[in-house]
Coordinates of C-alpha atoms in Angstrom, one line a residue:
X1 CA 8.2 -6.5 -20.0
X2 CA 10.8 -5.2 -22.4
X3 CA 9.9 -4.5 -26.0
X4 CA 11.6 -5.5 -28.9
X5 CA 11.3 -4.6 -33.0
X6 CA 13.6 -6.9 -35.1
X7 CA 14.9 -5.2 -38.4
X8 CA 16.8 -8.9 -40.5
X9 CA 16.2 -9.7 -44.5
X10 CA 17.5 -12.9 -44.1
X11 CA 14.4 -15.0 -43.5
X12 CA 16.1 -18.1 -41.1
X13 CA 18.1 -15.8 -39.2
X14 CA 14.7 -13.3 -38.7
X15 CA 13.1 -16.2 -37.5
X16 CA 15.1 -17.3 -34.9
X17 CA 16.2 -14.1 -34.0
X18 CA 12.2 -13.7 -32.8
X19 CA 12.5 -17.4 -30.9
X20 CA 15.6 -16.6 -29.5
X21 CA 14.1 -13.5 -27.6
X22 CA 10.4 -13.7 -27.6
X23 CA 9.2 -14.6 -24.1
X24 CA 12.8 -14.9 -22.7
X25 CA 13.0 -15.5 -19.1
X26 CA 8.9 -13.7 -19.1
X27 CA 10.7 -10.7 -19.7
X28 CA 11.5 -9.9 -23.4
X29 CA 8.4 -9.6 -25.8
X30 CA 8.9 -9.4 -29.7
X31 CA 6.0 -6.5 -31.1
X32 CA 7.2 -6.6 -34.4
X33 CA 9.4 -8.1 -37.1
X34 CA 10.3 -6.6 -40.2
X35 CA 12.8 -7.4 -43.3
X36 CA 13.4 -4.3 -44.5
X37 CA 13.7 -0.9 -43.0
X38 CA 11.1 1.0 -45.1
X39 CA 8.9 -1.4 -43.1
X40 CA 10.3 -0.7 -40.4
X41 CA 10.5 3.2 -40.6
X42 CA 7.0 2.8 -41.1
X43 CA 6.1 1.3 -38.1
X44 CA 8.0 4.0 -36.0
X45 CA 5.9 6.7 -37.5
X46 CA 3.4 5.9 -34.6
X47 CA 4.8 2.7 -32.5
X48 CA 7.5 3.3 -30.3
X49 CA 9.8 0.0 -28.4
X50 CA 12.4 -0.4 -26.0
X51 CA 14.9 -2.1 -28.0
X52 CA 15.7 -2.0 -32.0
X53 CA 17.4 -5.1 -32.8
X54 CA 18.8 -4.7 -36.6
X55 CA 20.9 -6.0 -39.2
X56 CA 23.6 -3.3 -40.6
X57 CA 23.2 -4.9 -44.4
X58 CA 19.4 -4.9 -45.7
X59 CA 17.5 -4.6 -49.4
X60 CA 17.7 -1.0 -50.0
X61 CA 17.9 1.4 -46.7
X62 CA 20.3 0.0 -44.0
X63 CA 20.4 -0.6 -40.2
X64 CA 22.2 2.0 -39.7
X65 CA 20.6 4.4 -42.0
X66 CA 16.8 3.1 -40.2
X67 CA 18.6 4.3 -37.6
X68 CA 19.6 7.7 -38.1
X69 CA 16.6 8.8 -39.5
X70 CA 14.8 6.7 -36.5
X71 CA 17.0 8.0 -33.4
X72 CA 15.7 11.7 -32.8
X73 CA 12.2 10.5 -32.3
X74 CA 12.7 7.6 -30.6
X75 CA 15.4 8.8 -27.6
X76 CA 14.8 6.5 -25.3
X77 CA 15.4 3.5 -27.4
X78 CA 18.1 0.8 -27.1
X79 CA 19.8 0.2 -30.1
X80 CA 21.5 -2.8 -30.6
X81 CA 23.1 -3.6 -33.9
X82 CA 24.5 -7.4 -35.8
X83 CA 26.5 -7.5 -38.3
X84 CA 28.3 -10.1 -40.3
X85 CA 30.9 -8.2 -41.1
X86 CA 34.2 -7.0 -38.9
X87 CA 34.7 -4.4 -41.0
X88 CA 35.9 -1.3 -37.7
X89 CA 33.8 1.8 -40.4
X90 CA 30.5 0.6 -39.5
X91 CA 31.4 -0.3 -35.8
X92 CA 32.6 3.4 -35.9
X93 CA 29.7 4.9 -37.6
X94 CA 27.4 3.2 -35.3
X95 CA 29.2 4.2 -32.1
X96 CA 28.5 7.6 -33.6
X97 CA 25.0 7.2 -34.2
X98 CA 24.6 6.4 -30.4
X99 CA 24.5 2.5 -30.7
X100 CA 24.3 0.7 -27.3
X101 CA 25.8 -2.4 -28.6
X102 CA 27.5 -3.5 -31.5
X103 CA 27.6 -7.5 -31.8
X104 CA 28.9 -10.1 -35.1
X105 CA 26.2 -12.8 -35.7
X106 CA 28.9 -15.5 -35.9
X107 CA 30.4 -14.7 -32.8
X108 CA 26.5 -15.1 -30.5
X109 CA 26.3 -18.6 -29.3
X110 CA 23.2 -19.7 -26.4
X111 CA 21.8 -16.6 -24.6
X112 CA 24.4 -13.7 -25.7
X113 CA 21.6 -12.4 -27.5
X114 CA 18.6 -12.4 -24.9
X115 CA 21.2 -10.9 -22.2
X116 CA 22.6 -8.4 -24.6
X117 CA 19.3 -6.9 -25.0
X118 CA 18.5 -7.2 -21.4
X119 CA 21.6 -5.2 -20.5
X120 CA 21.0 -2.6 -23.6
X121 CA 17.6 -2.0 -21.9
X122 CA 19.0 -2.0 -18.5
X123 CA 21.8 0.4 -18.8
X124 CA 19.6 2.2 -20.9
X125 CA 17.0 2.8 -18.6
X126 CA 18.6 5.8 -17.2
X127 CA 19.7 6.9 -20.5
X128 CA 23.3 7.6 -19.1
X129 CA 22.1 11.1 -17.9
X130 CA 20.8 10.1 -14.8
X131 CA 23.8 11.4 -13.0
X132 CA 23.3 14.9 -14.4
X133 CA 19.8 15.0 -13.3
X134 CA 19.5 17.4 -10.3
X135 CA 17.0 17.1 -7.6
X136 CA 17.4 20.4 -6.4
X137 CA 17.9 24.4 -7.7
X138 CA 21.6 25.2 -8.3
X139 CA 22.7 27.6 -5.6
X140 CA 26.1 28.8 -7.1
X141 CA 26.2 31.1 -10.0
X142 CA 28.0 28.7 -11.7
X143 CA 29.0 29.3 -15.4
X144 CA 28.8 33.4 -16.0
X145 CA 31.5 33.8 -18.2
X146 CA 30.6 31.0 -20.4
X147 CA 27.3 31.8 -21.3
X148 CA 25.8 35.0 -22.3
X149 CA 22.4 34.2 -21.1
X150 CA 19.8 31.9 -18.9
X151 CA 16.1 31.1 -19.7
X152 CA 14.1 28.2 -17.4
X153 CA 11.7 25.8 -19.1
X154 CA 9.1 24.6 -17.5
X155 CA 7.7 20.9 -18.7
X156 CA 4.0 19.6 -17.9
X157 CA 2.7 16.3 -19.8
X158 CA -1.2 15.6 -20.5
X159 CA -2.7 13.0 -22.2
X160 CA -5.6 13.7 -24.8
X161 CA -8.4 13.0 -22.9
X162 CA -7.0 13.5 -19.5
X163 CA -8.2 16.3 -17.2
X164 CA -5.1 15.9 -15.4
X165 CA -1.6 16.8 -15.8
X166 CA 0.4 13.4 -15.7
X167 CA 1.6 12.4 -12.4
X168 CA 3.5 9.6 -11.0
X169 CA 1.3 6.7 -11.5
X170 CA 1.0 8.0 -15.4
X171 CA 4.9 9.2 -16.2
X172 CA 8.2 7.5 -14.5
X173 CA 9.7 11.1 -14.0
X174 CA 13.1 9.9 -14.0
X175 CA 12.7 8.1 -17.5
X176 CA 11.3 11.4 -18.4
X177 CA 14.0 13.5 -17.3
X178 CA 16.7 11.0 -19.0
X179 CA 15.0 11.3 -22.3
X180 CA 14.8 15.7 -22.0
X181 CA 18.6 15.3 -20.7
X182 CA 19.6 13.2 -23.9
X183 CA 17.9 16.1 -26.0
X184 CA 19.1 18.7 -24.1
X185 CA 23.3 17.0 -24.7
X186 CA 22.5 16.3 -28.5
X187 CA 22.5 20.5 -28.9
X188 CA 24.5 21.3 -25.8
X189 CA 21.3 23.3 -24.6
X190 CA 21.1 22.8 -21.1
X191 CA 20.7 21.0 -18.2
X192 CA 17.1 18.7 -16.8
X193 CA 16.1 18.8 -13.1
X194 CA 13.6 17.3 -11.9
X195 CA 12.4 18.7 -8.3
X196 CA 10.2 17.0 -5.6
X197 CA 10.2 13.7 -7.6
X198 CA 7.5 14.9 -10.0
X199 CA 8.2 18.4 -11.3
X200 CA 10.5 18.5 -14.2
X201 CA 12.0 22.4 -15.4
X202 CA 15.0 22.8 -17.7
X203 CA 17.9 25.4 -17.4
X204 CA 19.3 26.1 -21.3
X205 CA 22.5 27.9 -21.4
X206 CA 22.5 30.6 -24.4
X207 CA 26.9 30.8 -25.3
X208 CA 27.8 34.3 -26.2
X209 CA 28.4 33.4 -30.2
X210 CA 24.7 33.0 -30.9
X211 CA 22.2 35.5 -30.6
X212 CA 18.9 35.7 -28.6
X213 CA 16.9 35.2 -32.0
X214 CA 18.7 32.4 -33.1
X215 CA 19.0 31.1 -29.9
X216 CA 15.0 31.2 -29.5
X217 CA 15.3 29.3 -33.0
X218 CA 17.2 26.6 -31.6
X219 CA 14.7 26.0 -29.1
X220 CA 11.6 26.0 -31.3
X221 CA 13.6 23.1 -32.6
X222 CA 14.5 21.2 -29.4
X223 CA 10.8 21.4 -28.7
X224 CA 9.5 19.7 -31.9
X225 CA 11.9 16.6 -31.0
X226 CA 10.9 17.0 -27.1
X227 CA 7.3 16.9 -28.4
X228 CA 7.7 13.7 -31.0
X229 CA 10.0 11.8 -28.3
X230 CA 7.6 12.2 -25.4
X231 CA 4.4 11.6 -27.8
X232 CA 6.4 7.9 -28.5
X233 CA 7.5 7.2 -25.2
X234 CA 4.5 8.1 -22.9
X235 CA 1.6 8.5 -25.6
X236 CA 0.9 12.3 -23.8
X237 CA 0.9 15.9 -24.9
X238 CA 3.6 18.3 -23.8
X239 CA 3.5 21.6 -23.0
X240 CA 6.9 23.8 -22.2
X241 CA 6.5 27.1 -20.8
X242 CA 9.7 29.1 -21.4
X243 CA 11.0 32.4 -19.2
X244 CA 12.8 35.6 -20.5
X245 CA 16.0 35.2 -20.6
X246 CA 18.4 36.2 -17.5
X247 CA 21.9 36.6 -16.5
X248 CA 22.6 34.9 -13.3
X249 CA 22.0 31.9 -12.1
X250 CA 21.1 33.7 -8.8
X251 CA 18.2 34.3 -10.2
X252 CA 16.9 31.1 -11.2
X253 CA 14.2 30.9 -8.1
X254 CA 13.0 34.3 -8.9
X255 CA 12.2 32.9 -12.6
X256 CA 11.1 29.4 -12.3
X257 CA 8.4 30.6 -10.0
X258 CA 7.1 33.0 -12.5
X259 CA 7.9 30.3 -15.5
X260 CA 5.8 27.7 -13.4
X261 CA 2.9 30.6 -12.5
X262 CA 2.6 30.5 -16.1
X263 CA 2.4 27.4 -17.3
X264 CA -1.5 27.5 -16.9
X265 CA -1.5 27.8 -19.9
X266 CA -1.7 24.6 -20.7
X267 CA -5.2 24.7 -19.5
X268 CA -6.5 25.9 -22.9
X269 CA -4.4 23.6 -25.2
X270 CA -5.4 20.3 -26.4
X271 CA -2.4 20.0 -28.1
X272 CA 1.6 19.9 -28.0
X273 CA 2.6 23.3 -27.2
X274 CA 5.5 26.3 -26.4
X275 CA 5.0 28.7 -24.8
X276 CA 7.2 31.6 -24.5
X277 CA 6.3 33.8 -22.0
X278 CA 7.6 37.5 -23.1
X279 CA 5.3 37.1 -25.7
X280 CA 2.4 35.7 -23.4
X281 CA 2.4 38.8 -21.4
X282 CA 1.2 40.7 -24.4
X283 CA -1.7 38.6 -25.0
X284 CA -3.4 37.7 -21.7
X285 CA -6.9 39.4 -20.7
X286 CA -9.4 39.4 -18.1
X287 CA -11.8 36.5 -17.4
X288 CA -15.0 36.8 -19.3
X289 CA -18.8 36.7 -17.6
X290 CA -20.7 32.8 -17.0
X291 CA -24.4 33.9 -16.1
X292 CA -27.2 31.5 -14.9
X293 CA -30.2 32.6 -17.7
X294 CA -33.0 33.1 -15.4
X295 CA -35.9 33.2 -17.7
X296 CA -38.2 30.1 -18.5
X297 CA -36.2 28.3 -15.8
X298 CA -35.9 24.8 -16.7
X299 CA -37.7 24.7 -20.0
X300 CA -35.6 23.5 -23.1
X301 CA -35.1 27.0 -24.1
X302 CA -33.3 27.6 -20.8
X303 CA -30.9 25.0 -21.5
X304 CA -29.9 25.8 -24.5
X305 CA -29.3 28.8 -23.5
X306 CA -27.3 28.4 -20.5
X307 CA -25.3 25.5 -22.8
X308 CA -24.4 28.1 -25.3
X309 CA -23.3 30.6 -22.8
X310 CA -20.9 28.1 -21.3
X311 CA -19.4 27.5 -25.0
X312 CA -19.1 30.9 -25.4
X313 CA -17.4 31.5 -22.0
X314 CA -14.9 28.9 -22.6
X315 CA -14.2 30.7 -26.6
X316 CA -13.4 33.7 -24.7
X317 CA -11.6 32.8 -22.4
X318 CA -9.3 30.8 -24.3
X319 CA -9.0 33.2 -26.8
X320 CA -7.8 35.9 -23.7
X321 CA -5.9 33.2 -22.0
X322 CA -7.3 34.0 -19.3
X323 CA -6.2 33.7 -15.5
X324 CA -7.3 30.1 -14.5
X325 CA -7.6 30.7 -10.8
X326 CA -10.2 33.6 -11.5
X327 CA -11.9 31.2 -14.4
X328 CA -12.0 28.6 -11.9
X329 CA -13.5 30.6 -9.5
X330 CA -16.3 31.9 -11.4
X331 CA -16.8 28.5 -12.6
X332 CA -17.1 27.6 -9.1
X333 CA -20.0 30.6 -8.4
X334 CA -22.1 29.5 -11.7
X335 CA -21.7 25.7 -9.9
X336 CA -23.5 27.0 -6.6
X337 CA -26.3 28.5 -8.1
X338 CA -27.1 25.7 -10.3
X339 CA -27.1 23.9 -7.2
X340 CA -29.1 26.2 -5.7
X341 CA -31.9 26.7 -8.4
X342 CA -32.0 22.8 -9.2
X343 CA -35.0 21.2 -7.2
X344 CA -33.7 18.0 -6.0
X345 CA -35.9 15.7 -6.3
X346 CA -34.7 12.1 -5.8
X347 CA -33.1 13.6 -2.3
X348 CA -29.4 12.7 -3.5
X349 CA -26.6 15.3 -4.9
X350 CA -26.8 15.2 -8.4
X351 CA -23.2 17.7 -8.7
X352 CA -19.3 16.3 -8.1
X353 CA -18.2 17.9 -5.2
X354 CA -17.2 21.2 -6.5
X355 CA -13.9 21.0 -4.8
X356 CA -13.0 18.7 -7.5
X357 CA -13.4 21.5 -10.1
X358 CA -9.8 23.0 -9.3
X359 CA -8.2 19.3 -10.1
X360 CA -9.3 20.2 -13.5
X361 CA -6.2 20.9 -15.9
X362 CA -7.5 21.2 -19.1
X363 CA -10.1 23.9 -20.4
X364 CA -12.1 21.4 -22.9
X365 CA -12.4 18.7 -19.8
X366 CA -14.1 21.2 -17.6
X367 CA -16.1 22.6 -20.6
X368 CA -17.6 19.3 -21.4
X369 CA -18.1 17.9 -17.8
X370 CA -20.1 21.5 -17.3
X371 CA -22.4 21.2 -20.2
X372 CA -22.5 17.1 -19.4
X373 CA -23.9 18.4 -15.7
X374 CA -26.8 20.5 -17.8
X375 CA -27.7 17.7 -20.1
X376 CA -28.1 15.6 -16.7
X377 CA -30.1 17.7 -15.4
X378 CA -32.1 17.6 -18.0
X379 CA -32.6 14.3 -18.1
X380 CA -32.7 13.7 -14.9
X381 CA -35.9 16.8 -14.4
X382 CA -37.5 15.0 -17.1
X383 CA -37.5 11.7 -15.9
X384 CA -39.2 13.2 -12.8
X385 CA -41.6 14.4 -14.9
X386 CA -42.8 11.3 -16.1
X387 CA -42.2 9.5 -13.0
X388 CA -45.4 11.9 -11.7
X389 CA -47.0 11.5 -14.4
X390 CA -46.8 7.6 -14.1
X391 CA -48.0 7.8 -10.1
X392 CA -51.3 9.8 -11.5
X393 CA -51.8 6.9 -14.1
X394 CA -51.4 4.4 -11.9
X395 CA -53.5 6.1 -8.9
X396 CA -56.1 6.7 -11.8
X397 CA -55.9 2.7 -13.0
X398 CA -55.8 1.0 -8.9
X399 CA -57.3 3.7 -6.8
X400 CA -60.2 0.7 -6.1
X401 CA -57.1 -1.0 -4.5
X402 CA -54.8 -1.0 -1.7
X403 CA -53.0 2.6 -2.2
X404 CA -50.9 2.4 0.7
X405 CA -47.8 4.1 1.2
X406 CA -45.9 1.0 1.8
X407 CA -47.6 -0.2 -1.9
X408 CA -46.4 3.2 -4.1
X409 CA -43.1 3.6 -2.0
X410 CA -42.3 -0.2 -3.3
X411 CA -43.9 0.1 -6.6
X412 CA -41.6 3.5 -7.9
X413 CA -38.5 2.1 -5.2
X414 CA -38.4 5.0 -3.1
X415 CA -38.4 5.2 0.5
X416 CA -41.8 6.2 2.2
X417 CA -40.4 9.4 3.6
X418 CA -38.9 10.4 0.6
X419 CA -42.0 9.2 -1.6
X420 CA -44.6 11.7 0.8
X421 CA -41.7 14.0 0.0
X422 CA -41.0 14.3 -3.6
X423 CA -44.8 13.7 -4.3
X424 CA -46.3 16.7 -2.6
X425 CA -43.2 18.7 -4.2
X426 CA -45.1 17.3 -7.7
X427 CA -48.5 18.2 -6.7
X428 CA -48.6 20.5 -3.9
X429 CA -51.0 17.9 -1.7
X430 CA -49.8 14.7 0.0
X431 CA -50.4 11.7 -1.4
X432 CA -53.5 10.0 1.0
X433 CA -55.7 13.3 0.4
X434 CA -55.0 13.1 -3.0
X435 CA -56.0 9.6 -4.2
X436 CA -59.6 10.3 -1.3
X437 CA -59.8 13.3 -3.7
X438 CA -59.9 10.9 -6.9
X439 CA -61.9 8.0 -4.8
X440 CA -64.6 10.7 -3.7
X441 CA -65.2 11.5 -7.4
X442 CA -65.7 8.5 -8.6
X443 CA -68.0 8.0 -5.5
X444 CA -70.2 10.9 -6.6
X445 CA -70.7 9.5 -10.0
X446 CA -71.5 6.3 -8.5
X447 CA -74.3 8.0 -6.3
X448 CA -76.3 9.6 -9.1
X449 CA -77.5 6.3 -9.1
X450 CA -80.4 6.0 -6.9
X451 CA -79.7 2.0 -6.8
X452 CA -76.2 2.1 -5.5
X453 CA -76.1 2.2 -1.8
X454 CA -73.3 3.9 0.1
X455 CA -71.4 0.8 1.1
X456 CA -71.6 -0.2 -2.4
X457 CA -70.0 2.8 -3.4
X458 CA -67.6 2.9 -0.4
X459 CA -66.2 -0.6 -1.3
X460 CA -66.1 0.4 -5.3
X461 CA -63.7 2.8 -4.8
X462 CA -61.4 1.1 -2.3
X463 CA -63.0 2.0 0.6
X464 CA -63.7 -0.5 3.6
X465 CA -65.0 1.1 6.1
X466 CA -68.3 2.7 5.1
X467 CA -68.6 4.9 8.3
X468 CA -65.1 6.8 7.4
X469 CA -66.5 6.4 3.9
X470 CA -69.9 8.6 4.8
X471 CA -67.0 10.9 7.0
X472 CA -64.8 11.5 4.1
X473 CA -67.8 12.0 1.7
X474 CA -69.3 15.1 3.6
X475 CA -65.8 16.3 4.8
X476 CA -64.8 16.6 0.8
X477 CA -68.2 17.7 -1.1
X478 CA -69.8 19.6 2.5
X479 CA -72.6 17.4 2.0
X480 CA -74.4 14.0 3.7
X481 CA -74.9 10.8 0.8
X482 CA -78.3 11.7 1.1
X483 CA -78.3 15.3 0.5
X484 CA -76.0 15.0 -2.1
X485 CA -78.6 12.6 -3.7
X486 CA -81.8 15.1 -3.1
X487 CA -79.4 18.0 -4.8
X488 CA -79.1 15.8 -7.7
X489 CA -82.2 15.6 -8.0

């Protein structure tokens, strides 16, 4: 579906401007209409579309001006401008400006506007820069005399919440590299290549009139449009790592790997970000200590404890920017002795594969899914303790019943194996001993009483057969019914 935004202060020719293209052919959708362009600069502050459809003459700011202060945000958009008026200055102007099309409003008759916009978006759709997008490195040191000087940049995109970097099902990479390429010719910068379908790196070209500081400059400021364009387009972060500058093009492999070994960086950044790496190297430092507390094991105190010494591994580490591939590892080593010191009680894996740890791409992700696995824990070693604690009650309130292992397994939905299993983890005794332990003391309180026979008693306390009742009685207490009674007396 394409997108439009219609800029038109005339209020007939804004409305059928709108039924003219919305829902033409299932294709074109109208998001917004607008009669001025304060309106409408407003809504590009944080809405983005795929074509701007505008009027030249409006109230106060015009199409044209909307435009230009609209354009270096908003790359990727079509621009297609009407206009009363054949005056050649504003068909000049808004060549200049970039303007896909340029189109009087008496001239449109039946569907020239609908298939105007669909071509705008079409042709448009590889921003005319596809052809200078490379799929491979540059062999031939192409270019020496005319520039003084080489540095690679190194692009990765991550949404907010994502734990990902953005891949192929988030980011059409060759949209992506269209947009960096129309940057990159707006200050004759560079060049956009995007290798292996999926991994996008810039080359710039420093020309010998401008220095290496106001060079550096220049791309501070190609960034902040980068950042505002790709925020628009794809609603995700971006992160540019940046090499040291070189002389050759022959050496392009040699720095785009170490460019690209860098860009972990991104790992600790939630936010838009350069990164420059000559000034990295100054600032990165070893990979602090994560340490399973091993006192008052699985109290509250111990995780709180273990919580904060995840926040503050994390802190540190981002404040070093660390070496991920170490952090990652050590992360990996804390995750196996959780594992191993976590009594697993409902006989299923309570941990993600840990294998999935190293898809991780963002510090803040893998901080909060760690400290998310404690608080399960927690919960989860909790709820076991009042599931125990539930069996005893309910043991305590039926053991005059049928106390069966079919019965509990059913009535806490466990499996019989795994119900003999968990419960004499709990208690330390299987189950049957357990509730003849609870039926043979009731029984003894029952016998004090002269008048109660030991069938009576037998049956009281859920037992059928009074034989294995008399059996059980001097097998637990090491005495007959009757000497029991003679004791009490």
């Amino acid at each position: 579906m394409i997108h439009v935004v219609i800029v038109e202060d005339e209020l007939l020719v804004r409305l059928g401007t709108k039924l003219c293209l919305d829902g033409y052919e299932s294709r074109i959708t109208v998001d917004a209409v607008f009669d001025t362009g304060e309106d409408a600069e407003d809504y590009f502050g944080s809405h983005t579309a795929d074509v701007l459809v505008t009027d030249i003459r409006l109230p106060k700011m015009s199409g044209l001006e909307l435009i230009r202060r609209i354009r270096e945000e908003h790359m990727h958009m079509g621009l297609l401008v009407l206009s009363c008026y054949e005056d050649f200055s504003y068909a000049r102007e808004a060549m200049e400006l970039g303007v896909d099309k340029y189109l009087l409003k008496h001239e449109l008759t039946g569907d020239d506007l609908p298939r105007a916009v669909l071509e705008v978006y079409e042709n448009g759709k590889g921003f005319s820069a596809r052809q200078e997008i490379k799929t491979h490195f540059p062999e031939r040191d192409e270019g020496v005399a005319a520039y003084a000087g080489y540095r690679i940049g190194y692009l990765i995109l991550r949404g907010e919440e994502d734990d990902r970097n953005a891949d192929s099902r988030q980011v059409d990479f060759e949209v992506l590299s269209g947009i960096v390429q129309k940057l990159l010719n707006v200050g004759k910068l560079g060049e956009c290549f995007l290798r292996h379908g999926e991994e996008v790196f810039l080359v710039f070209h420093r020309e010998e009139r401008i220095s290496e500081e106001e060079f550096r400059g220049k791309l501070r400021l190609f960034f902040q449009r980068l950042e505002r364009n790709l925020q628009n387009y794809f609603n995700k972060n971006t992160y540019l790592t940046l090499s040291e500058e070189f002389q050759s093009m022959k050496q392009i492999k040699e720095f785009f790997s170490e460019t690209q070994s860098w860009s972990y960086v991104s790992f600790y950044y939630e936010e838009s970000k350069l990164f420059e790496t000559d000034l990295l190297k100054r600032r990165c430092l070893a990979v602090p200590e994560l340490k399973i507390v091993q006192n008052d094991l699985f109290t509250e105190k111990w995780f709180e404890e273990n919580k904060r010494k995840i926040r503050d591994f994390f802190f540190q580490a981002r404040k070093n920017i660390s070496d991920v591939t170490m952090l990652k590892g050590k992360v990996v080593k804390y995750f196996y002795g959780l594992e191993a010191l976590y009594p697993d009680a409902e006989g299923g894996k309570l941990f993600r594969d840990y294998k999935e740890l190293d898809a991780f791409d963002s510090s803040s992700c893998m901080e909060g899914w760690l400290l998310g696995l404690l608080e399960q824990m927690e919960g989860k070693l909790a709820r076991q303790k009042n599931q125990i604690e539930s069996i005893e009650q309910f043991v305590m309130q039926h053991y005059a019943e049928d106390m069966s292992l079919e019965r509990m397994s059913s009535q806490f939905h466990m499996s019989m194996t795994y119900f003999c299993q968990y419960f004499k983890k709990k208690k330390g005794i299987s189950f049957v001993p357990y509730v003849n332990s609870i039926r043979m003391e009731r029984a003894k309180e029952l016998l004090k009483d002269p008048e109660v026979s030991a069938e009576e008693a037998a049956e009281a306390v859920g037992i059928a057969n009074t034989n294995y009742f008399i059996r059980l009685f001097k097998k637990t207490t090491g005495k007959t019914v009757g000497e029991y009674r003679k004791n009490i007396k």
